[in-house]
JSON list of C-alpha atoms in Angstrom, two decimals:
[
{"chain": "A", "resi": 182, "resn": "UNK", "atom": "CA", "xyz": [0.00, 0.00, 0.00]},
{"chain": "A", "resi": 183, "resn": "UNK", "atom": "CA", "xyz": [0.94, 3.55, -0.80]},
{"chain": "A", "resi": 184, "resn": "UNK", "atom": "CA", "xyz": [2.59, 5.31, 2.52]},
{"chain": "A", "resi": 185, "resn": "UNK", "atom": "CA", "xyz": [-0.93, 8.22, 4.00]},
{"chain": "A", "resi": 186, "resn": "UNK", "atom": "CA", "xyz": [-1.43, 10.78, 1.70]},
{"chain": "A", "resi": 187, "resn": "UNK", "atom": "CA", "xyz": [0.67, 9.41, -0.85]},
{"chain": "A", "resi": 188, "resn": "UNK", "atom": "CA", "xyz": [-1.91, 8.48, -4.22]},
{"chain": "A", "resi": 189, "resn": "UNK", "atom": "CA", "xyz": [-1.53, 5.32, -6.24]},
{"chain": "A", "resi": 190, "resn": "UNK", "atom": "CA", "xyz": [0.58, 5.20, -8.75]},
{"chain": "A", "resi": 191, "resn": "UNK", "atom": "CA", "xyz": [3.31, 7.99, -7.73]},
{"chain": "A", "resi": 192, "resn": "UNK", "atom": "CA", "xyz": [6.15, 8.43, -10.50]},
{"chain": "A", "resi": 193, "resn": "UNK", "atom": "CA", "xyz": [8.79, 10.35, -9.36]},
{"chain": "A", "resi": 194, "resn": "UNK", "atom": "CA", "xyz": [12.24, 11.30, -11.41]},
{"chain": "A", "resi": 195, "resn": "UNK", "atom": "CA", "xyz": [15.73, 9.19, -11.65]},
{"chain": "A", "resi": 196, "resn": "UNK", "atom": "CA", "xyz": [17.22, 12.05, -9.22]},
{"chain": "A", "resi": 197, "resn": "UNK", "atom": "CA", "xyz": [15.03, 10.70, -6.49]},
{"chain": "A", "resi": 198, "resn": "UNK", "atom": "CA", "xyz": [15.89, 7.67, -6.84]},
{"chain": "A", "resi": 199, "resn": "UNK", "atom": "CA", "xyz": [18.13, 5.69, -4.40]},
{"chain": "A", "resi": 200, "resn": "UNK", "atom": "CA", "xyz": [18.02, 1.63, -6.01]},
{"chain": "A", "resi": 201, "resn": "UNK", "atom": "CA", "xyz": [16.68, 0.27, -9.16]},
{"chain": "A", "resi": 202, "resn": "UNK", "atom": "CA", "xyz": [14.00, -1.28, -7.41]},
{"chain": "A", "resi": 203, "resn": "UNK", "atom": "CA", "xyz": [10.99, -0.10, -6.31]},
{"chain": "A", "resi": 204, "resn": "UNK", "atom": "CA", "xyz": [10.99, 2.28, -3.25]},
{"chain": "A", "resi": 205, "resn": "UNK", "atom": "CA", "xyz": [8.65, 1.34, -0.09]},
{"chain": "A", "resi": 206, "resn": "UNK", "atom": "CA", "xyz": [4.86, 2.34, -1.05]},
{"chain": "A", "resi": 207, "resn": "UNK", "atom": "CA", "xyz": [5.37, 2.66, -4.82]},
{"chain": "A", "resi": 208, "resn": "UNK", "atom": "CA", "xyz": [4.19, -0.07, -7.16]},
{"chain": "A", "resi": 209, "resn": "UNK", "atom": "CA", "xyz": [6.17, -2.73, -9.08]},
{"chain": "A", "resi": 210, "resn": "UNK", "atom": "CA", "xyz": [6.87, -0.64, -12.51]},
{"chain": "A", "resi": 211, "resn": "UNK", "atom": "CA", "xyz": [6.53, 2.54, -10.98]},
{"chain": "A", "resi": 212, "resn": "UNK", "atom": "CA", "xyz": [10.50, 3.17, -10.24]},
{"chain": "A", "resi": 213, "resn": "UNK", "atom": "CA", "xyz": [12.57, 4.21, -12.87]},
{"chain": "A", "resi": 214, "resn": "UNK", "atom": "CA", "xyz": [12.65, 7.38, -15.12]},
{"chain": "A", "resi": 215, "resn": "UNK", "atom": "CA", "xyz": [11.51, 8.73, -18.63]},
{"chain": "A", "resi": 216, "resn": "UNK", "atom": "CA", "xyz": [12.24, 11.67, -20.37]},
{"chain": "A", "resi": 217, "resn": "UNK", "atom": "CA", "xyz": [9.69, 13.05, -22.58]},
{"chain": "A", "resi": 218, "resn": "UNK", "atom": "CA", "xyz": [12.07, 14.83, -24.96]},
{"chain": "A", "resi": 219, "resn": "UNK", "atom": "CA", "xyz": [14.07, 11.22, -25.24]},
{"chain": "A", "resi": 220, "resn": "UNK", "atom": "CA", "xyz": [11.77, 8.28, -25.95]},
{"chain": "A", "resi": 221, "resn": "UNK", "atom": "CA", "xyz": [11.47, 5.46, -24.14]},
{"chain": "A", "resi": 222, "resn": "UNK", "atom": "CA", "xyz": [7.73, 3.96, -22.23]},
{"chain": "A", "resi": 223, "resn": "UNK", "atom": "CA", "xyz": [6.21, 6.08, -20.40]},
{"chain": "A", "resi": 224, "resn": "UNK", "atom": "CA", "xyz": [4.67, 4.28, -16.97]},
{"chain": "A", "resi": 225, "resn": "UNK", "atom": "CA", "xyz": [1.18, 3.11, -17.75]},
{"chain": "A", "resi": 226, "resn": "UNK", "atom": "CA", "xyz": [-0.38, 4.73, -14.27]},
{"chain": "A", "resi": 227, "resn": "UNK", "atom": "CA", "xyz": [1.46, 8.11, -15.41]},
{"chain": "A", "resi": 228, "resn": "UNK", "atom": "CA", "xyz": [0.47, 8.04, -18.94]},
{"chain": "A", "resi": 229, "resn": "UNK", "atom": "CA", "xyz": [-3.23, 7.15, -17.77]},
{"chain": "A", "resi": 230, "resn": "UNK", "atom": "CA", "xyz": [-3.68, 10.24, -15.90]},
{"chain": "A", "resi": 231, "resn": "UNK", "atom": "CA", "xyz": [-2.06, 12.43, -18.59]},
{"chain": "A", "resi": 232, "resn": "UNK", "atom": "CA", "xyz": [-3.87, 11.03, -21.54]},
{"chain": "A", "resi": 233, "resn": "UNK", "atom": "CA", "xyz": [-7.34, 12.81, -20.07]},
{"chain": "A", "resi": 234, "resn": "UNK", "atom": "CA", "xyz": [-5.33, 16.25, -18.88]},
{"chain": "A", "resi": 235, "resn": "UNK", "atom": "CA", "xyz": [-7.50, 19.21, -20.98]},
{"chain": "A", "resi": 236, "resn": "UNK", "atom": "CA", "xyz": [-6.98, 21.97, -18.28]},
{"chain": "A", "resi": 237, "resn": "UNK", "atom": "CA", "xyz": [-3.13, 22.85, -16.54]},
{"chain": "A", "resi": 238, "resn": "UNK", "atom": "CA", "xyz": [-3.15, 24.65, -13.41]},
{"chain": "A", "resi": 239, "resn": "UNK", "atom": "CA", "xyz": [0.23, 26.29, -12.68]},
{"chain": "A", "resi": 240, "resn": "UNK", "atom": "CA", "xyz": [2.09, 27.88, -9.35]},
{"chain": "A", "resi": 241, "resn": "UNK", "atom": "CA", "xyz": [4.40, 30.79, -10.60]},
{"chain": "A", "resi": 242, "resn": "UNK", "atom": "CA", "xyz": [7.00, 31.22, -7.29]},
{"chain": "A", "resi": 243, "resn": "UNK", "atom": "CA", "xyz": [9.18, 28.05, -7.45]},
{"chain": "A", "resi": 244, "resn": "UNK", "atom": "CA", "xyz": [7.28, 26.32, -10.72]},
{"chain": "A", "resi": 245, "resn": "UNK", "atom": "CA", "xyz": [7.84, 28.98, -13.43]},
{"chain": "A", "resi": 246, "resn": "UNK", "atom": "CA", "xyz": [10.61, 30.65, -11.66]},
{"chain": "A", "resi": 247, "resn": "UNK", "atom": "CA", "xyz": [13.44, 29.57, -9.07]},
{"chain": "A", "resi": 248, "resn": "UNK", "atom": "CA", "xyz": [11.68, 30.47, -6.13]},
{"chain": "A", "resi": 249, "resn": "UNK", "atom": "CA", "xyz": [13.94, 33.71, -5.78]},
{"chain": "A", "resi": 250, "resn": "UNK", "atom": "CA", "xyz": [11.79, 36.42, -5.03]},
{"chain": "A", "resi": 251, "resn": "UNK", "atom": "CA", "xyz": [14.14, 39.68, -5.95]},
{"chain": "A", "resi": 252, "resn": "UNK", "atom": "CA", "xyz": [12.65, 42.75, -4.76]},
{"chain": "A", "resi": 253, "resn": "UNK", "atom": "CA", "xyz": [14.66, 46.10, -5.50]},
{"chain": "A", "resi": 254, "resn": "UNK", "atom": "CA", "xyz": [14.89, 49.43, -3.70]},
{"chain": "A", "resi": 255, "resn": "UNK", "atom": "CA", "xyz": [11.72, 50.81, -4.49]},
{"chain": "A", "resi": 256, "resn": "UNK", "atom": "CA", "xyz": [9.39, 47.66, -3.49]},
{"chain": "A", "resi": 257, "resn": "UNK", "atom": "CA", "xyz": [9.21, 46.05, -6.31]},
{"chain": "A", "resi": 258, "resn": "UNK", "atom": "CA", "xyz": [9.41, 42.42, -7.32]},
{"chain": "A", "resi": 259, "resn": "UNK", "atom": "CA", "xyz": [11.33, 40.88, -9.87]},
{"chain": "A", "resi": 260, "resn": "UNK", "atom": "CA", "xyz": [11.26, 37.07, -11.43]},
{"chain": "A", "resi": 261, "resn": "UNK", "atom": "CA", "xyz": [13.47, 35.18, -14.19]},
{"chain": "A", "resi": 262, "resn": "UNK", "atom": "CA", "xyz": [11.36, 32.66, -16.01]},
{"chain": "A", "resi": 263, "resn": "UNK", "atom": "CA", "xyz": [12.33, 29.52, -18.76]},
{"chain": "A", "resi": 264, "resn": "UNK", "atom": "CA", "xyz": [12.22, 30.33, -22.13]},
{"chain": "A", "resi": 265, "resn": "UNK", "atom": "CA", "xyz": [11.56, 26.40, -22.42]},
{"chain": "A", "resi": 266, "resn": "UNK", "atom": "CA", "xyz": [9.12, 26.28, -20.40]},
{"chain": "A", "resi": 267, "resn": "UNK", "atom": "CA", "xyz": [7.18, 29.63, -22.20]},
{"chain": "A", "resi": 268, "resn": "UNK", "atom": "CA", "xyz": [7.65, 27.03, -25.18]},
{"chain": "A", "resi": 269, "resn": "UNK", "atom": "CA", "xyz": [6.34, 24.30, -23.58]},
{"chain": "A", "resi": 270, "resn": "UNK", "atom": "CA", "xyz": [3.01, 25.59, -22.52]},
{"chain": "A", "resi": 271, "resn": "UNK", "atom": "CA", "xyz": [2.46, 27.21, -25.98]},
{"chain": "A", "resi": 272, "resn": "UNK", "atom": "CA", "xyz": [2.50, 23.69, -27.27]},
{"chain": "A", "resi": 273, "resn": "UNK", "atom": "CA", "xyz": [0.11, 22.43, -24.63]},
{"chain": "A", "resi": 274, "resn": "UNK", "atom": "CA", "xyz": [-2.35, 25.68, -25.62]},
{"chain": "A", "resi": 275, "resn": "UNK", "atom": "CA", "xyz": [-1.83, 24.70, -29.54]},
{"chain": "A", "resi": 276, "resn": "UNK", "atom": "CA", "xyz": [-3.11, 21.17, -28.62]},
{"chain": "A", "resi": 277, "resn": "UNK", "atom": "CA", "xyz": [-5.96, 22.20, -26.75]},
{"chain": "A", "resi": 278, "resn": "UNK", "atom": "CA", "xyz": [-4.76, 22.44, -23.31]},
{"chain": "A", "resi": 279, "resn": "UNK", "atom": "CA", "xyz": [-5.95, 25.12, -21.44]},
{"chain": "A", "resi": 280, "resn": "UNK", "atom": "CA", "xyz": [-3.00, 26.93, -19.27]},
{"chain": "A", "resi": 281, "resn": "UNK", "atom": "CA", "xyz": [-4.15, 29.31, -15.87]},
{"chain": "A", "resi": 282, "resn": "UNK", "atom": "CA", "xyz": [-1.68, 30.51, -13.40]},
{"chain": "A", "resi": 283, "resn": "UNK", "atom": "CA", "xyz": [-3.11, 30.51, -10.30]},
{"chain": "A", "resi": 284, "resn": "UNK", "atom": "CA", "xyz": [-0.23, 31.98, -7.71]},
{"chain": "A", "resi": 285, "resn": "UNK", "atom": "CA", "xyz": [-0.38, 34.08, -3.86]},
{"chain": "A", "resi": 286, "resn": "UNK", "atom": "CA", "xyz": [2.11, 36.72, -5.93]},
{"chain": "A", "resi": 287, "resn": "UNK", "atom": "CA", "xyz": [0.52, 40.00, -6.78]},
{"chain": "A", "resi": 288, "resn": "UNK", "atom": "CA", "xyz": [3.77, 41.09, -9.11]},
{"chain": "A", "resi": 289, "resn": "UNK", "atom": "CA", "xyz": [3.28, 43.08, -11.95]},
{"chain": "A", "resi": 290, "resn": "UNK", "atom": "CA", "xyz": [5.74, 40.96, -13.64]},
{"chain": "A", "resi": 291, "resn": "UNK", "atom": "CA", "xyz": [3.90, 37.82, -13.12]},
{"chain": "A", "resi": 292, "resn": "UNK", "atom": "CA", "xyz": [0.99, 39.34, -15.77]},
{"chain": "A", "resi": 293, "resn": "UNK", "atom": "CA", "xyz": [3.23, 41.21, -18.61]},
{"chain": "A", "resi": 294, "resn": "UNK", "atom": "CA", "xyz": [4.68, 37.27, -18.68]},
{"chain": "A", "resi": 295, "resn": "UNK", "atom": "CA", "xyz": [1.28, 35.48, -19.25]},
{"chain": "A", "resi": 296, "resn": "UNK", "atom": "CA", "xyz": [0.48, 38.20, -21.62]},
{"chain": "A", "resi": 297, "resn": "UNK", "atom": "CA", "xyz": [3.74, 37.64, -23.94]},
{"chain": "A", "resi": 298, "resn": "UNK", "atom": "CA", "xyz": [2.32, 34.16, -24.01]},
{"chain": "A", "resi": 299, "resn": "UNK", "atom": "CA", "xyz": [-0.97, 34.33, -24.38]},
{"chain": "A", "resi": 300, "resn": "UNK", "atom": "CA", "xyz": [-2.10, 32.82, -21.20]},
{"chain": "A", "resi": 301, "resn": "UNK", "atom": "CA", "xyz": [-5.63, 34.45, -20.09]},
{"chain": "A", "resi": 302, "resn": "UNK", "atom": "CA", "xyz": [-6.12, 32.39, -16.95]},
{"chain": "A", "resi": 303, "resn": "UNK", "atom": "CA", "xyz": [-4.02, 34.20, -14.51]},
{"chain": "A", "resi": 304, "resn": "UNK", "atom": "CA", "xyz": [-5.24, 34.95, -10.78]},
{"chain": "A", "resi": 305, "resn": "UNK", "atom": "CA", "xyz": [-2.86, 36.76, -8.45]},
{"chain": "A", "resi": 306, "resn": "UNK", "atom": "CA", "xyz": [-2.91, 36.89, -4.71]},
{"chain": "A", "resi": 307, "resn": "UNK", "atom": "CA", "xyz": [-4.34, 33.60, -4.11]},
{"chain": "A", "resi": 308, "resn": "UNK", "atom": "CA", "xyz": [-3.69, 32.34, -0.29]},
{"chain": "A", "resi": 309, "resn": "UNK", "atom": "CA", "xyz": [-6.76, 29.50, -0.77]},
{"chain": "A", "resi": 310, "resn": "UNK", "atom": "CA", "xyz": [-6.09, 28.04, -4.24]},
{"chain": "A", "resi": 311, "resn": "UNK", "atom": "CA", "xyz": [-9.06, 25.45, -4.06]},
{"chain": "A", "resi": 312, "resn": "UNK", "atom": "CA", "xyz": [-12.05, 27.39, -4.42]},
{"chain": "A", "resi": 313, "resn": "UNK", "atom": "CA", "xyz": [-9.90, 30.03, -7.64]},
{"chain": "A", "resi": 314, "resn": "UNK", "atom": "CA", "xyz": [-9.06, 26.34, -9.10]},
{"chain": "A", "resi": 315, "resn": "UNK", "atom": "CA", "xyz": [-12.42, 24.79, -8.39]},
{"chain": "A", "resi": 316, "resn": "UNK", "atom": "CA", "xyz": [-14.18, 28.15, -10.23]},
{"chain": "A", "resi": 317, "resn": "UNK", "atom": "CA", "xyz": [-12.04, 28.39, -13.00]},
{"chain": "A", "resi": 318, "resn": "UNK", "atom": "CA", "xyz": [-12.74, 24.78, -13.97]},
{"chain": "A", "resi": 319, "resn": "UNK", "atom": "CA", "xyz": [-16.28, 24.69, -13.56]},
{"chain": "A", "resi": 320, "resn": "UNK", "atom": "CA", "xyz": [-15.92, 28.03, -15.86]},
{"chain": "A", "resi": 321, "resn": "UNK", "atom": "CA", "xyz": [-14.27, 25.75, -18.62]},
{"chain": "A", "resi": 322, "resn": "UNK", "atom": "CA", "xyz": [-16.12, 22.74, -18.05]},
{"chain": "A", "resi": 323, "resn": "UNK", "atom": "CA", "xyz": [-13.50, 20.48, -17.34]},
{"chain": "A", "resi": 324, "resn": "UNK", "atom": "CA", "xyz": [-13.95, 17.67, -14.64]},
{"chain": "A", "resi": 325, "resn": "UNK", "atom": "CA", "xyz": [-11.40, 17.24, -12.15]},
{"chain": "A", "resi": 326, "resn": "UNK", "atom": "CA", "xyz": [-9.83, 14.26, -12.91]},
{"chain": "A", "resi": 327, "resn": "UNK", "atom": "CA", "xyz": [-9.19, 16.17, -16.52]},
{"chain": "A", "resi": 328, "resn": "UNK", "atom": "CA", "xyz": [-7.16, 18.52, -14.74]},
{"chain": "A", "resi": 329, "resn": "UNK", "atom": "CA", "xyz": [-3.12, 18.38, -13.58]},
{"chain": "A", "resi": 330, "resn": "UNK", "atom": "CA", "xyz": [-2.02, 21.45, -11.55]},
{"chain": "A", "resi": 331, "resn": "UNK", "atom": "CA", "xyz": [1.83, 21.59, -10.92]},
{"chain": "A", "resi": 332, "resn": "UNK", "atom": "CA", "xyz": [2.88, 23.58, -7.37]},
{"chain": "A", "resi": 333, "resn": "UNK", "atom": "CA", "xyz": [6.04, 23.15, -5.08]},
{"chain": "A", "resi": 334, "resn": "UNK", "atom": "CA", "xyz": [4.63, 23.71, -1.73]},
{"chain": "A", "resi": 335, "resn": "UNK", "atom": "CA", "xyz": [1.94, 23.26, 0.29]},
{"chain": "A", "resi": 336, "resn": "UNK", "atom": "CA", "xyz": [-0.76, 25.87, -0.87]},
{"chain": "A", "resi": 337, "resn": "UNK", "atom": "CA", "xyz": [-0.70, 23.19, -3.54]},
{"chain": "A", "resi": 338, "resn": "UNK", "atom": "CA", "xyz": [-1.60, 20.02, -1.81]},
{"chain": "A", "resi": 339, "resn": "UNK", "atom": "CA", "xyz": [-5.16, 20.69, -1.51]},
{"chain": "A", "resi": 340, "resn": "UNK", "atom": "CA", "xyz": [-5.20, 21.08, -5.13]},
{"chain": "A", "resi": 341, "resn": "UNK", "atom": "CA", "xyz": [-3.13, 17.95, -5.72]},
{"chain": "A", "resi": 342, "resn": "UNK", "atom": "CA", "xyz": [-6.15, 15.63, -3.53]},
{"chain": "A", "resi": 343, "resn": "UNK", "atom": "CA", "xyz": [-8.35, 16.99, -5.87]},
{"chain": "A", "resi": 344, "resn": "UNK", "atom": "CA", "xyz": [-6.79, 16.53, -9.44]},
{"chain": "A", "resi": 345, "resn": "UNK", "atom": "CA", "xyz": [-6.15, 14.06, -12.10]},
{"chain": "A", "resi": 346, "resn": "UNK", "atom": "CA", "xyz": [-2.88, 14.43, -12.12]},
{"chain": "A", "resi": 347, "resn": "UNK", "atom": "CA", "xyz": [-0.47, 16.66, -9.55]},
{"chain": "A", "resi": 348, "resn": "UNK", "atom": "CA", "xyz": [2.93, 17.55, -10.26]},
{"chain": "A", "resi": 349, "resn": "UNK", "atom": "CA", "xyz": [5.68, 19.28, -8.71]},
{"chain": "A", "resi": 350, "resn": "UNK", "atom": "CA", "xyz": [9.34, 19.85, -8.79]},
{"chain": "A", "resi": 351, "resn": "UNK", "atom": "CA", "xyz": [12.77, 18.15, -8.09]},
{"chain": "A", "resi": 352, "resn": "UNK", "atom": "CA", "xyz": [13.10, 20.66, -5.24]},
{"chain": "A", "resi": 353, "resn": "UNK", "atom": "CA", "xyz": [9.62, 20.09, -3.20]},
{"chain": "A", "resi": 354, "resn": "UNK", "atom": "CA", "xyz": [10.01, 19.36, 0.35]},
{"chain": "A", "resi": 355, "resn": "UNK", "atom": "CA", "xyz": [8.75, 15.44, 1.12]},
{"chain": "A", "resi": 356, "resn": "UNK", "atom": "CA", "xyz": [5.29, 16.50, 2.25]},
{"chain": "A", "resi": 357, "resn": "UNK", "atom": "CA", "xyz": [4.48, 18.04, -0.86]},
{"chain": "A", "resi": 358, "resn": "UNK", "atom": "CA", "xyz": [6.28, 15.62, -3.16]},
{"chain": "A", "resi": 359, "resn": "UNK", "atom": "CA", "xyz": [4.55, 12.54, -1.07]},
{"chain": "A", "resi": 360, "resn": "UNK", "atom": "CA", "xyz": [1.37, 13.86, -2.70]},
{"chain": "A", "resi": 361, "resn": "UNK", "atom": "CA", "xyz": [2.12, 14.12, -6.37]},
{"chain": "A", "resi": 362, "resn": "UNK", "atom": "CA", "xyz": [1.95, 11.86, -9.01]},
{"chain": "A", "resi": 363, "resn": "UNK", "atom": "CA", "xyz": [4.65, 13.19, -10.45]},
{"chain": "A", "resi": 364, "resn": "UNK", "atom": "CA", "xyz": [8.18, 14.41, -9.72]},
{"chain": "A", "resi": 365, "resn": "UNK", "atom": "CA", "xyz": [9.85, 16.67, -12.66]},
{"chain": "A", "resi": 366, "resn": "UNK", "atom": "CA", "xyz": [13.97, 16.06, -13.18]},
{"chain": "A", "resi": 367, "resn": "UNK", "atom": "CA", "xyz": [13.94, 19.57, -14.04]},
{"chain": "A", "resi": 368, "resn": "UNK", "atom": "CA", "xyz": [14.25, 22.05, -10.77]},
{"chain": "A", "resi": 369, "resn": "UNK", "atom": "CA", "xyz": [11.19, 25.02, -11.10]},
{"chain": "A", "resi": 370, "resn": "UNK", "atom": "CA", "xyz": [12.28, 28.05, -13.92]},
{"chain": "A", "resi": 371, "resn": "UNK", "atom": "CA", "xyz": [14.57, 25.77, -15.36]},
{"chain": "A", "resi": 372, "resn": "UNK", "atom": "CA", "xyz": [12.53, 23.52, -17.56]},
{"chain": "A", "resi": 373, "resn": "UNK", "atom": "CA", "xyz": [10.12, 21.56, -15.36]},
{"chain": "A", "resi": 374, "resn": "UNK", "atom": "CA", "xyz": [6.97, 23.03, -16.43]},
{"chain": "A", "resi": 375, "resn": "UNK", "atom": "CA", "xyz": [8.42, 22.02, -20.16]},
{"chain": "A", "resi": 376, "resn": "UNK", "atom": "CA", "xyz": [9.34, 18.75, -19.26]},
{"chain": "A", "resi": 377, "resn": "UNK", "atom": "CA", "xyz": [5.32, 18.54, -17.95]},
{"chain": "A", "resi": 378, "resn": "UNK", "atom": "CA", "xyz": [3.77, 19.82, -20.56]},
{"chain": "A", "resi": 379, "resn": "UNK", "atom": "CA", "xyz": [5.96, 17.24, -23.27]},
{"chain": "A", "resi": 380, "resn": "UNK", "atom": "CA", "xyz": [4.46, 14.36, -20.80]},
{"chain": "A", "resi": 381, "resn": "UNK", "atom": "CA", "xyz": [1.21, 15.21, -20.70]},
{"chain": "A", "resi": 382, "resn": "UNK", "atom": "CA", "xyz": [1.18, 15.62, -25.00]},
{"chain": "A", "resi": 383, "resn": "UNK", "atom": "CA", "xyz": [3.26, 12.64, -25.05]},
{"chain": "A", "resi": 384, "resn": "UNK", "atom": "CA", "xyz": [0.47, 10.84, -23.41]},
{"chain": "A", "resi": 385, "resn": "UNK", "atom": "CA", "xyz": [-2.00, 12.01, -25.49]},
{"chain": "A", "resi": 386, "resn": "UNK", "atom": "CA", "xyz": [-0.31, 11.13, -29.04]},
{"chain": "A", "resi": 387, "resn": "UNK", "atom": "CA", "xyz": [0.02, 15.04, -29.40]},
{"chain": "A", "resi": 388, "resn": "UNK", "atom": "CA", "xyz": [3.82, 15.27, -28.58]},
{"chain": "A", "resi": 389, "resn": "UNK", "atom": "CA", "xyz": [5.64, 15.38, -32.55]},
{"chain": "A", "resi": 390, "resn": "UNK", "atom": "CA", "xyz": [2.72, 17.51, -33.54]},
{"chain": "A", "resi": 391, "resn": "UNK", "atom": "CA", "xyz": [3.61, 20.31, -30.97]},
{"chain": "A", "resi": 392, "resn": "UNK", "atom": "CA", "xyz": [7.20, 19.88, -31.65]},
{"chain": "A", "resi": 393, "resn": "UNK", "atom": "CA", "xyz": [6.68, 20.07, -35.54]},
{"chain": "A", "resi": 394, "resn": "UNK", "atom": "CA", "xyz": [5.00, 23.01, -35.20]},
{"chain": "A", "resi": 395, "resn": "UNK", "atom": "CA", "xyz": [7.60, 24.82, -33.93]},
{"chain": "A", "resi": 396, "resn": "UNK", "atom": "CA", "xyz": [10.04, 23.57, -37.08]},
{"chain": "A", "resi": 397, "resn": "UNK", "atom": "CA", "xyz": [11.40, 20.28, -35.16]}
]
């Protein structure tokens, strides 16, 4: 059985790994790591949950950026995000996925990024996340388990009970990871939201598409 609060069919990354076998709580076949960009099967629970993803929820502090919070002399904030992952969620939108930000940050910066791409779905000083997440859903008509929301810390878990699939990053603490489905290799603003977003269209055939729309 899967250790409290942890949900069936947890996949997390090669960096957490510490054996080739399976770690106490996770299922036979669950151990082991796959790299969207790189071939290679994808773990049947994982791919399950991503094959039926049509709306994804993101945190902005420590998901699309670092987790640095850089605030100059006059007050304000400042934040460095992945050009990968701006790619990778412009994919996901050009396949259908809907994209929101939902993040406790009330930085200006935060909006002029989610307007260079395109994302409408952005709600700012959130300190309950459920009831923005369970709105804007209902407002797109998407069921829960057809939604993945990707946080780092625990504002995010009550999210994560309630989703299809939950993912977070290599740098989590262990309460938060214990309740995702997935683990990203890649650490928050450096890839790991583009390393979700290549799972999730990898699991829905949609992956060589995306990437051939963008010349690959």
């Amino acid at each position: 059985m899967s250790p409290k609060g942890r949900p069936e069919g947890e996949y997390r990354s090669a960096q957490h790994e510490g054996s080739s076998s399976s770690p106490k709580g996770r299922p036979e076949g669950e151990s082991g790591a796959w790299d969207a960009g790189g071939g290679g099967a994808m773990p049947a629970a994982l791919a399950e949950r991503a094959a039926h993803i049509r709306l994804l929820t993101l945190d902005v502090d420590g998901v699309l950026t670092d987790g640095r919070i850089y605030v100059d002399d006059h007050g304000r904030e400042h934040k460095a995000f992945s050009a990968l992952d701006g790619v990778g969620m412009k994919m996901a939108m050009q396949a259908g996925i809907a994209v929101a930000w939902i993040t406790g940050s009330n930085a200006a910066v935060v909006t002029h990024r989610a307007r260079q791409l395109g994302i409408h779905h952005v709600v700012l000083g959130v300190e309950r996340k459920l009831p923005v997440w369970e709105r804007l859903r209902n407002e797109l008509a998407v069921p829960p388990q057809a939604c993945a929301h990707f946080g780092d810390d625990l504002p995010d878990v009550p999210l994560f009970d309630h989703c299809g699939l939950a993912i977070t990053v290599a740098h989590a603490p262990p309460a938060v990871a214990a309740r995702a489905h997935l683990v990203t290799r890649a650490a928050g603003g450096n890839g790991a939201v583009r390393e979700a977003c290549e799972l999730i269209l990898a699991a829905q055939g949609k992956l060589a598409a995306a990437q051939a729309a963008f010349g690959a």
